[in-house]
Amino acid sequence: MSRQMTTPERHARSLLEELFRGHEALFKELLAEGLIDLRAAERMAIRHRVDALCAEGRGRCEAMEEVAENFCCSYEKVRAAVYAKPTC
């Protein structure tokens, strides 16, 4: 019997899947070494997923609501990530 994932585990899994499809081991190693800023990666994944849903024809607000649910975070957090200017 497998245990259910916690919210942080689900969030981390969604983040990994969205950012590095096929490169999860590399991402985990870089993250463990402190070479990737998890917050910046999270914002990037959120923006990427919202953009992908919008490209499929969804409205921006609907896309942000779905991403908030999938990433286990608030709509406000998603909105801030989408409308904030990238710092890179």
MMTF fields as JSON, N, C-alpha, C and O atoms, coordinates in Angstrom:
{
  "mmtfVersion": "1.0.0",
  "mmtfProducer": "UNKNOWN",
  "numBonds": 351,
  "numAtoms": 352,
  "numGroups": 88,
  "numChains": 1,
  "numModels": 1,
  "chainsPerModel": [1],
  "groupsPerChain": [88],
  "chainIdList": ["A"],
  "bondAtomList": [4, 2, 8, 6, 12, 10, 16, 14, 20, 18, 24, 22, 28, 26, 32, 30, 36, 34, 40, 38, 44, 42, 48, 46, 52, 50, 56, 54, 60, 58, 64, 62, 68, 66, 72, 70, 76, 74, 80, 78, 84, 82, 88, 86, 92, 90, 96, 94, 100, 98, 104, 102, 108, 106, 112, 110, 116, 114, 120, 118, 124, 122, 128, 126, 132, 130, 136, 134, 140, 138, 144, 142, 148, 146, 152, 150, 156, 154, 160, 158, 164, 162, 168, 166, 172, 170, 176, 174, 180, 178, 184, 182, 188, 186, 192, 190, 196, 194, 200, 198, 204, 202, 208, 206, 212, 210, 216, 214, 220, 218, 224, 222, 228, 226, 232, 230, 236, 234, 240, 238, 244, 242, 248, 246, 252, 250, 256, 254, 260, 258, 264, 262, 268, 266, 272, 270, 276, 274, 280, 278, 284, 282, 288, 286, 292, 290, 296, 294, 300, 298, 304, 302, 308, 306, 312, 310, 316, 314, 320, 318, 324, 322, 328, 326, 332, 330, 336, 334, 340, 338, 344, 342, 348, 346],
  "bondOrderList": [1, 1, 1, 1, 1, 1, 1, 1, 1, 1, 1, 1, 1, 1, 1, 1, 1, 1, 1, 1, 1, 1, 1, 1, 1, 1, 1, 1, 1, 1, 1, 1, 1, 1, 1, 1, 1, 1, 1, 1, 1, 1, 1, 1, 1, 1, 1, 1, 1, 1, 1, 1, 1, 1, 1, 1, 1, 1, 1, 1, 1, 1, 1, 1, 1, 1, 1, 1, 1, 1, 1, 1, 1, 1, 1, 1, 1, 1, 1, 1, 1, 1, 1, 1, 1, 1, 1],
  "groupList": [{"groupName": "MET", "atomNameList": ["N", "CA", "C", "O"], "elementList": ["N", "C", "C", "O"], "formalChargeList": [0, 0, 0, 0], "bondAtomList": [1, 0, 2, 1, 3, 2], "bondOrderList": [1, 1, 2], "singleLetterCode": "M", "chemCompType": "L-PEPTIDE LINKING"}, {"groupName": "SER", "atomNameList": ["N", "CA", "C", "O"], "elementList": ["N", "C", "C", "O"], "formalChargeList": [0, 0, 0, 0], "bondAtomList": [1, 0, 2, 1, 3, 2], "bondOrderList": [1, 1, 2], "singleLetterCode": "S", "chemCompType": "L-PEPTIDE LINKING"}, {"groupName": "ARG", "atomNameList": ["N", "CA", "C", "O"], "elementList": ["N", "C", "C", "O"], "formalChargeList": [0, 0, 0, 0], "bondAtomList": [1, 0, 2, 1, 3, 2], "bondOrderList": [1, 1, 2], "singleLetterCode": "R", "chemCompType": "L-PEPTIDE LINKING"}, {"groupName": "GLN", "atomNameList": ["N", "CA", "C", "O"], "elementList": ["N", "C", "C", "O"], "formalChargeList": [0, 0, 0, 0], "bondAtomList": [1, 0, 2, 1, 3, 2], "bondOrderList": [1, 1, 2], "singleLetterCode": "Q", "chemCompType": "L-PEPTIDE LINKING"}, {"groupName": "THR", "atomNameList": ["N", "CA", "C", "O"], "elementList": ["N", "C", "C", "O"], "formalChargeList": [0, 0, 0, 0], "bondAtomList": [1, 0, 2, 1, 3, 2], "bondOrderList": [1, 1, 2], "singleLetterCode": "T", "chemCompType": "L-PEPTIDE LINKING"}, {"groupName": "PRO", "atomNameList": ["N", "CA", "C", "O"], "elementList": ["N", "C", "C", "O"], "formalChargeList": [0, 0, 0, 0], "bondAtomList": [1, 0, 2, 1, 3, 2], "bondOrderList": [1, 1, 2], "singleLetterCode": "P", "chemCompType": "L-PEPTIDE LINKING"}, {"groupName": "GLU", "atomNameList": ["N", "CA", "C", "O"], "elementList": ["N", "C", "C", "O"], "formalChargeList": [0, 0, 0, 0], "bondAtomList": [1, 0, 2, 1, 3, 2], "bondOrderList": [1, 1, 2], "singleLetterCode": "E", "chemCompType": "L-PEPTIDE LINKING"}, {"groupName": "HIS", "atomNameList": ["N", "CA", "C", "O"], "elementList": ["N", "C", "C", "O"], "formalChargeList": [0, 0, 0, 0], "bondAtomList": [1, 0, 2, 1, 3, 2], "bondOrderList": [1, 1, 2], "singleLetterCode": "H", "chemCompType": "L-PEPTIDE LINKING"}, {"groupName": "ALA", "atomNameList": ["N", "CA", "C", "O"], "elementList": ["N", "C", "C", "O"], "formalChargeList": [0, 0, 0, 0], "bondAtomList": [1, 0, 2, 1, 3, 2], "bondOrderList": [1, 1, 2], "singleLetterCode": "A", "chemCompType": "L-PEPTIDE LINKING"}, {"groupName": "LEU", "atomNameList": ["N", "CA", "C", "O"], "elementList": ["N", "C", "C", "O"], "formalChargeList": [0, 0, 0, 0], "bondAtomList": [1, 0, 2, 1, 3, 2], "bondOrderList": [1, 1, 2], "singleLetterCode": "L", "chemCompType": "L-PEPTIDE LINKING"}, {"groupName": "PHE", "atomNameList": ["N", "CA", "C", "O"], "elementList": ["N", "C", "C", "O"], "formalChargeList": [0, 0, 0, 0], "bondAtomList": [1, 0, 2, 1, 3, 2], "bondOrderList": [1, 1, 2], "singleLetterCode": "F", "chemCompType": "L-PEPTIDE LINKING"}, {"groupName": "GLY", "atomNameList": ["N", "CA", "C", "O"], "elementList": ["N", "C", "C", "O"], "formalChargeList": [0, 0, 0, 0], "bondAtomList": [1, 0, 2, 1, 3, 2], "bondOrderList": [1, 1, 2], "singleLetterCode": "G", "chemCompType": "PEPTIDE LINKING"}, {"groupName": "LYS", "atomNameList": ["N", "CA", "C", "O"], "elementList": ["N", "C", "C", "O"], "formalChargeList": [0, 0, 0, 0], "bondAtomList": [1, 0, 2, 1, 3, 2], "bondOrderList": [1, 1, 2], "singleLetterCode": "K", "chemCompType": "L-PEPTIDE LINKING"}, {"groupName": "ILE", "atomNameList": ["N", "CA", "C", "O"], "elementList": ["N", "C", "C", "O"], "formalChargeList": [0, 0, 0, 0], "bondAtomList": [1, 0, 2, 1, 3, 2], "bondOrderList": [1, 1, 2], "singleLetterCode": "I", "chemCompType": "L-PEPTIDE LINKING"}, {"groupName": "ASP", "atomNameList": ["N", "CA", "C", "O"], "elementList": ["N", "C", "C", "O"], "formalChargeList": [0, 0, 0, 0], "bondAtomList": [1, 0, 2, 1, 3, 2], "bondOrderList": [1, 1, 2], "singleLetterCode": "D", "chemCompType": "L-PEPTIDE LINKING"}, {"groupName": "VAL", "atomNameList": ["N", "CA", "C", "O"], "elementList": ["N", "C", "C", "O"], "formalChargeList": [0, 0, 0, 0], "bondAtomList": [1, 0, 2, 1, 3, 2], "bondOrderList": [1, 1, 2], "singleLetterCode": "V", "chemCompType": "L-PEPTIDE LINKING"}, {"groupName": "CYS", "atomNameList": ["N", "CA", "C", "O"], "elementList": ["N", "C", "C", "O"], "formalChargeList": [0, 0, 0, 0], "bondAtomList": [1, 0, 2, 1, 3, 2], "bondOrderList": [1, 1, 2], "singleLetterCode": "C", "chemCompType": "L-PEPTIDE LINKING"}, {"groupName": "ASN", "atomNameList": ["N", "CA", "C", "O"], "elementList": ["N", "C", "C", "O"], "formalChargeList": [0, 0, 0, 0], "bondAtomList": [1, 0, 2, 1, 3, 2], "bondOrderList": [1, 1, 2], "singleLetterCode": "N", "chemCompType": "L-PEPTIDE LINKING"}, {"groupName": "TYR", "atomNameList": ["N", "CA", "C", "O"], "elementList": ["N", "C", "C", "O"], "formalChargeList": [0, 0, 0, 0], "bondAtomList": [1, 0, 2, 1, 3, 2], "bondOrderList": [1, 1, 2], "singleLetterCode": "Y", "chemCompType": "L-PEPTIDE LINKING"}],
  "groupTypeList": [0, 1, 2, 3, 0, 4, 4, 5, 6, 2, 7, 8, 2, 1, 9, 9, 6, 6, 9, 10, 2, 11, 7, 6, 8, 9, 10, 12, 6, 9, 9, 8, 6, 11, 9, 13, 14, 9, 2, 8, 8, 6, 2, 0, 8, 13, 2, 7, 2, 15, 14, 8, 9, 16, 8, 6, 11, 2, 11, 2, 16, 6, 8, 0, 6, 6, 15, 8, 6, 17, 10, 16, 16, 1, 18, 6, 12, 15, 2, 8, 8, 15, 18, 8, 12, 5, 4, 16],
  "groupIdList": [1, 2, 3, 4, 5, 6, 7, 8, 9, 10, 11, 12, 13, 14, 15, 16, 17, 18, 19, 20, 21, 22, 23, 24, 25, 26, 27, 28, 29, 30, 31, 32, 33, 34, 35, 36, 37, 38, 39, 40, 41, 42, 43, 44, 45, 46, 47, 48, 49, 50, 51, 52, 53, 54, 55, 56, 57, 58, 59, 60, 61, 62, 63, 64, 65, 66, 67, 68, 69, 70, 71, 72, 73, 74, 75, 76, 77, 78, 79, 80, 81, 82, 83, 84, 85, 86, 87, 88],
  "secStructList": [7, 7, 7, 7, 7, 7, 2, 2, 2, 2, 2, 2, 2, 2, 2, 2, 2, 2, 2, 7, 6, 6, 7, 2, 2, 2, 2, 2, 2, 2, 2, 2, 6, 6, 7, 1, 7, 2, 2, 2, 2, 2, 2, 2, 2, 2, 2, 2, 2, 2, 2, 2, 2, 2, 2, 6, 6, 7, 7, 2, 2, 2, 2, 2, 2, 2, 2, 2, 2, 2, 6, 6, 1, 7, 2, 2, 2, 2, 2, 2, 2, 2, 2, 1, 7, 7, 7, 7],
  "xCoordList": [0.849, 0.0, 0.898, 1.763, 0.694, 1.528, 0.872, -0.352, 1.722, 1.185, 0.852, 1.396, -0.038, -0.385, 0.717, 1.33, 0.965, 1.98, 1.451, 0.26, 2.353, 1.992, 1.917, 2.374, 1.346, 1.248, 2.619, 2.765, 3.64, 4.958, 5.527, 6.204, 5.259, 5.741, 5.041, 5.676, 3.72, 2.977, 3.465, 3.63, 3.692, 4.177, 5.541, 5.758, 6.45, 7.787, 7.705, 8.432, 6.829, 6.684, 6.165, 6.666, 5.165, 4.638, 5.709, 5.831, 6.475, 7.557, 8.58, 8.994, 8.985, 9.956, 9.426, 10.136, 8.192, 7.618, 7.525, 7.805, 7.137, 6.946, 8.267, 8.376, 9.248, 10.497, 11.451, 12.082, 11.556, 12.591, 12.085, 12.554, 11.129, 10.618, 11.791, 12.456, 12.042, 13.132, 14.47, 15.444, 14.544, 15.806, 15.663, 16.363, 14.77, 14.485, 15.714, 15.933, 16.515, 17.688, 18.673, 19.236, 18.879, 19.779, 19.244, 19.994, 17.954, 17.353, 17.483, 17.832, 17.204, 17.302, 18.721, 18.925, 19.701, 21.101, 21.488, 22.132, 21.104, 21.415, 20.729, 21.312, 19.494, 18.757, 19.419, 19.557, 19.827, 20.487, 21.798, 22.179, 22.486, 23.754, 23.558, 24.528, 22.325, 22.051, 22.339, 22.517, 22.387, 22.712, 21.483, 21.602, 20.301, 19.053, 18.238, 18.077, 17.728, 16.852, 15.447, 14.802, 14.972, 13.681, 12.542, 11.613, 12.592, 11.517, 11.48, 10.406, 12.641, 12.692, 12.221, 11.513, 12.613, 12.182, 10.669, 10.013, 10.129, 8.688, 7.951, 6.976, 8.409, 7.773, 7.837, 6.864, 8.974, 9.137, 8.182, 7.567, 8.055, 7.16, 5.71, 4.947, 5.341, 3.976, 3.697, 2.678, 4.596, 4.399, 4.319, 3.472, 5.204, 5.234, 3.912, 3.361, 3.403, 2.161, 0.97, 0.113, 0.898, -0.198, -0.144, -1.173, 1.033, 1.187, 0.762, 0.117, 1.123, 0.758, -0.761, -1.32, -1.421, -2.877, -3.547, -4.546, -2.999, -3.548, -3.365, -4.236, -2.243, -1.981, -2.972, -3.251, -3.497, -4.508, -5.898, -6.849, -6.01, -7.289, -8.014, -9.118, -7.433, -8.072, -7.88, -6.899, -8.8, -8.648, -7.57, -7.316, -6.942, -5.842, -6.29, -5.596, -7.424, -7.897, -8.205, -7.857, -8.857, -9.149, -7.853, -7.747, -6.873, -5.576, -4.898, -4.34, -4.943, -4.298, -4.985, -4.318, -6.314, -7.036, -6.609, -6.375, -6.511, -6.114, -4.686, -4.403, -3.794, -2.4, -2.297, -1.523, -3.056, -3.045, -3.461, -2.875, -4.464, -4.918, -3.855, -3.559, -3.285, -2.287, -1.0, -0.373, -0.604, 0.629, 0.391, 1.315, -0.854, -1.204, -0.798, -0.171, -1.157, -0.855, -2.037, -3.021, -1.939, -3.047, -3.085, -2.076, -4.275, -4.442, -3.576, -2.99, -3.49, -2.686, -1.212, -0.541, -0.709, 0.685, 0.916, 1.928, -0.028, 0.084, 0.01, 0.807, -0.936, -1.081, 0.19, 0.63, 0.783, 2.027, 3.156, 3.953, 3.226, 4.272, 4.068, 5.036, 2.828, 2.541, 2.815, 3.357, 2.45, 2.555, 3.837, 4.116, 4.62, 5.892, 6.903, 6.905, 7.752, 8.813, 9.883, 10.271, 10.369, 11.462, 12.689, 13.0, 13.382, 14.558, 15.847, 16.914, 15.766, 16.968, 17.4, 18.394],
  "yCoordList": [-1.174, 0.0, 1.242, 1.386, 2.112, 3.314, 4.448, 4.563, 5.279, 6.403, 7.542, 7.618, 8.419, 9.581, 10.618, 10.768, 11.333, 12.388, 13.586, 13.897, 14.247, 15.476, 16.598, 16.442, 17.722, 18.867, 19.31, 19.53, 19.453, 19.835, 18.814, 19.187, 17.537, 16.51, 16.609, 16.489, 16.83, 17.0, 18.239, 18.228, 19.297, 20.545, 20.329, 20.745, 19.69, 19.438, 18.557, 18.77, 17.583, 16.698, 17.46, 17.28, 18.307, 19.121, 20.033, 20.209, 20.604, 21.503, 20.754, 21.233, 19.586, 18.78, 18.395, 18.502, 17.953, 17.514, 18.658, 18.483, 19.81, 20.947, 21.508, 21.838, 21.614, 22.268, 21.378, 21.825, 20.137, 19.284, 17.907, 16.89, 17.891, 16.602, 15.802, 16.235, 14.63, 13.781, 14.091, 13.375, 15.139, 15.525, 15.676, 16.483, 14.914, 15.055, 14.802, 15.517, 13.799, 13.47, 14.634, 14.959, 15.256, 16.405, 17.558, 18.187, 17.83, 18.917, 18.666, 19.574, 17.442, 17.111, 17.309, 17.816, 16.906, 17.066, 18.544, 18.959, 19.322, 20.757, 21.462, 22.34, 21.072, 21.646, 21.282, 22.135, 20.035, 19.573, 20.309, 20.549, 20.667, 21.392, 22.891, 23.628, 23.338, 24.762, 25.608, 26.822, 24.973, 25.69, 26.222, 26.956, 25.85, 26.334, 26.991, 26.433, 28.172, 28.888, 28.31, 28.513, 27.591, 26.918, 27.902, 27.6, 29.06, 30.045, 30.56, 30.698, 30.841, 31.298, 30.189, 30.452, 28.957, 27.825, 27.648, 27.342, 27.837, 27.722, 28.775, 28.46, 30.019, 31.093, 30.79, 31.002, 30.297, 29.969, 28.842, 28.914, 27.812, 26.697, 27.163, 26.754, 28.01, 28.547, 29.335, 29.116, 30.251, 31.051, 30.156, 30.359, 29.166, 28.265, 27.514, 27.417, 26.986, 26.206, 27.077, 26.656, 28.291, 29.206, 29.53, 29.511, 29.822, 30.128, 28.938, 29.117, 27.728, 26.528, 26.341, 26.002, 26.558, 26.426, 27.502, 27.237, 28.705, 29.789, 29.47, 29.773, 28.865, 28.487, 27.413, 27.298, 26.635, 25.626, 26.237, 25.546, 27.535, 28.211, 28.566, 29.108, 28.279, 28.642, 30.127, 30.722, 30.717, 32.1, 32.188, 31.217, 33.341, 33.505, 33.25, 32.554, 33.792, 33.59, 32.117, 31.588, 31.464, 30.035, 29.227, 28.305, 29.584, 28.89, 29.093, 28.151, 30.317, 30.582, 29.829, 29.361, 29.7, 28.933, 27.468, 26.861, 26.902, 25.499, 25.27, 24.278, 26.19, 26.058, 26.169, 25.437, 27.063, 27.189, 25.87, 25.442, 25.243, 23.957, 22.874, 22.11, 22.81, 21.787, 21.954, 20.965, 23.188, 23.448, 23.595, 23.901, 23.377, 23.438, 24.775, 24.817, 25.85, 27.179, 28.095, 27.687, 29.318, 30.249, 30.853, 30.911, 31.301, 32.011, 33.259, 33.61, 33.928, 35.147, 34.87, 35.678, 33.746, 33.391, 33.189, 33.631, 32.52, 32.302, 33.637, 33.9, 34.472, 35.781, 36.595, 37.223, 36.588, 37.332, 36.788, 37.557, 35.471, 34.859, 35.204, 35.445, 35.226, 35.492, 36.944, 37.225, 37.86, 39.282, 39.947, 41.085, 39.261, 39.833, 39.783, 38.851, 40.785, 40.782, 39.794, 39.76, 38.985, 38.054, 38.819, 39.899, 38.239, 38.911, 38.486, 39.009, 37.551, 37.055, 37.992, 37.731],
  "zCoordList": [0.0, 0.0, 0.0, 0.864, -0.946, -1.016, -0.242, -0.181, 0.346, 1.109, 0.156, -0.945, 0.582, -0.228, -0.106, 0.951, -1.195, -1.172, -0.401, -0.441, 0.297, 0.983, -0.04, -1.173, 0.351, -0.546, -1.044, -2.246, -0.183, -0.705, -1.687, -2.646, -1.456, -2.376, -3.728, -4.775, -3.696, -4.952, -5.687, -6.907, -4.937, -5.527, -6.177, -7.316, -5.472, -6.008, -7.251, -8.221, -7.216, -8.374, -9.588, -10.698, -9.379, -10.479, -11.04, -12.253, -10.141, -10.551, -11.391, -12.447, -10.926, -11.668, -13.045, -14.045, -13.088, -14.356, -15.351, -16.537, -14.874, -15.778, -16.299, -17.48, -15.449, -15.833, -16.611, -17.569, -16.209, -16.779, -17.165, -16.656, -18.064, -18.534, -19.09, -20.031, -18.5, -18.943, -18.291, -18.527, -17.477, -16.849, -15.339, -14.728, -14.741, -13.317, -12.444, -11.465, -12.784, -11.966, -11.948, -10.903, -13.095, -13.172, -12.324, -11.578, -12.442, -11.671, -10.173, -9.419, -9.742, -8.32, -7.806, -6.703, -8.611, -8.216, -8.124, -7.16, -9.109, -9.095, -7.928, -7.291, -7.656, -6.539, -5.216, -4.34, -5.062, -3.834, -3.599, -2.453, -4.666, -4.556, -4.358, -4.182, -4.385, -4.197, -5.424, -5.319, -6.585, -7.812, -8.535, -9.516, -8.047, -8.626, -7.526, -6.441, -7.81, -6.89, -7.044, -8.072, -6.03, -6.111, -6.341, -7.091, -5.718, -5.91, -7.34, -7.926, -7.897, -9.293, -10.231, -11.204, -9.94, -10.758, -10.668, -11.664, -9.491, -9.292, -10.11, -10.791, -10.048, -10.822, -12.319, -13.043, -12.773, -14.179, -14.593, -15.657, -13.764, -14.071, -14.122, -14.998, -13.189, -13.16, -14.433, -15.088, -14.787, -16.006, -17.236, -18.106, -17.304, -18.454, -18.581, -19.677, -17.48, -17.522, -17.879, -18.655, -17.326, -17.669, -19.163, -19.84, -19.669, -21.101, -21.963, -22.996, -21.54, -22.296, -22.331, -23.374, -21.21, -21.173, -22.027, -22.697, -22.0, -22.824, -24.309, -25.124, -24.655, -26.044, -26.512, -27.705, -25.569, -25.892, -26.048, -26.411, -25.772, -25.951, -24.67, -24.72, -23.549, -22.271, -21.996, -22.442, -21.275, -20.847, -19.776, -19.063, -19.663, -18.711, -17.277, -16.535, -16.873, -15.491, -15.218, -14.163, -16.175, -16.03, -15.928, -15.119, -16.755, -16.727, -15.379, -14.816, -14.858, -13.57, -12.444, -11.522, -12.5, -11.482, -11.516, -10.471, -12.716, -12.841, -12.354, -11.682, -12.697, -12.271, -10.752, -10.135, -10.146, -8.686, -8.038, -7.043, -8.607, -8.062, -8.268, -7.35, -9.468, -9.776, -8.978, -8.596, -8.725, -7.993, -6.492, -5.738, -6.062, -4.633, -4.019, -2.96, -4.682, -4.148, -4.416, -5.033, -3.957, -4.108, -5.508, -6.211, -5.888, -7.153, -7.15, -8.174, -6.017, -5.898, -6.178, -6.82, -5.705, -5.962, -7.455, -8.001, -8.109, -9.55, -10.282, -11.183, -9.899, -10.538, -10.409, -11.371, -9.224, -9.003, -9.873, -10.411, -10.013, -10.835, -12.31, -13.032, -12.751, -14.16, -14.521, -15.59, -13.651, -13.991, -13.509, -13.886, -12.682, -12.225, -13.363, -14.169, -13.417, -14.425, -14.008, -12.84, -14.947, -14.602, -14.121, -14.621, -13.141, -12.572, -13.259, -12.941, -14.188, -14.869, -15.972, -16.65]
}
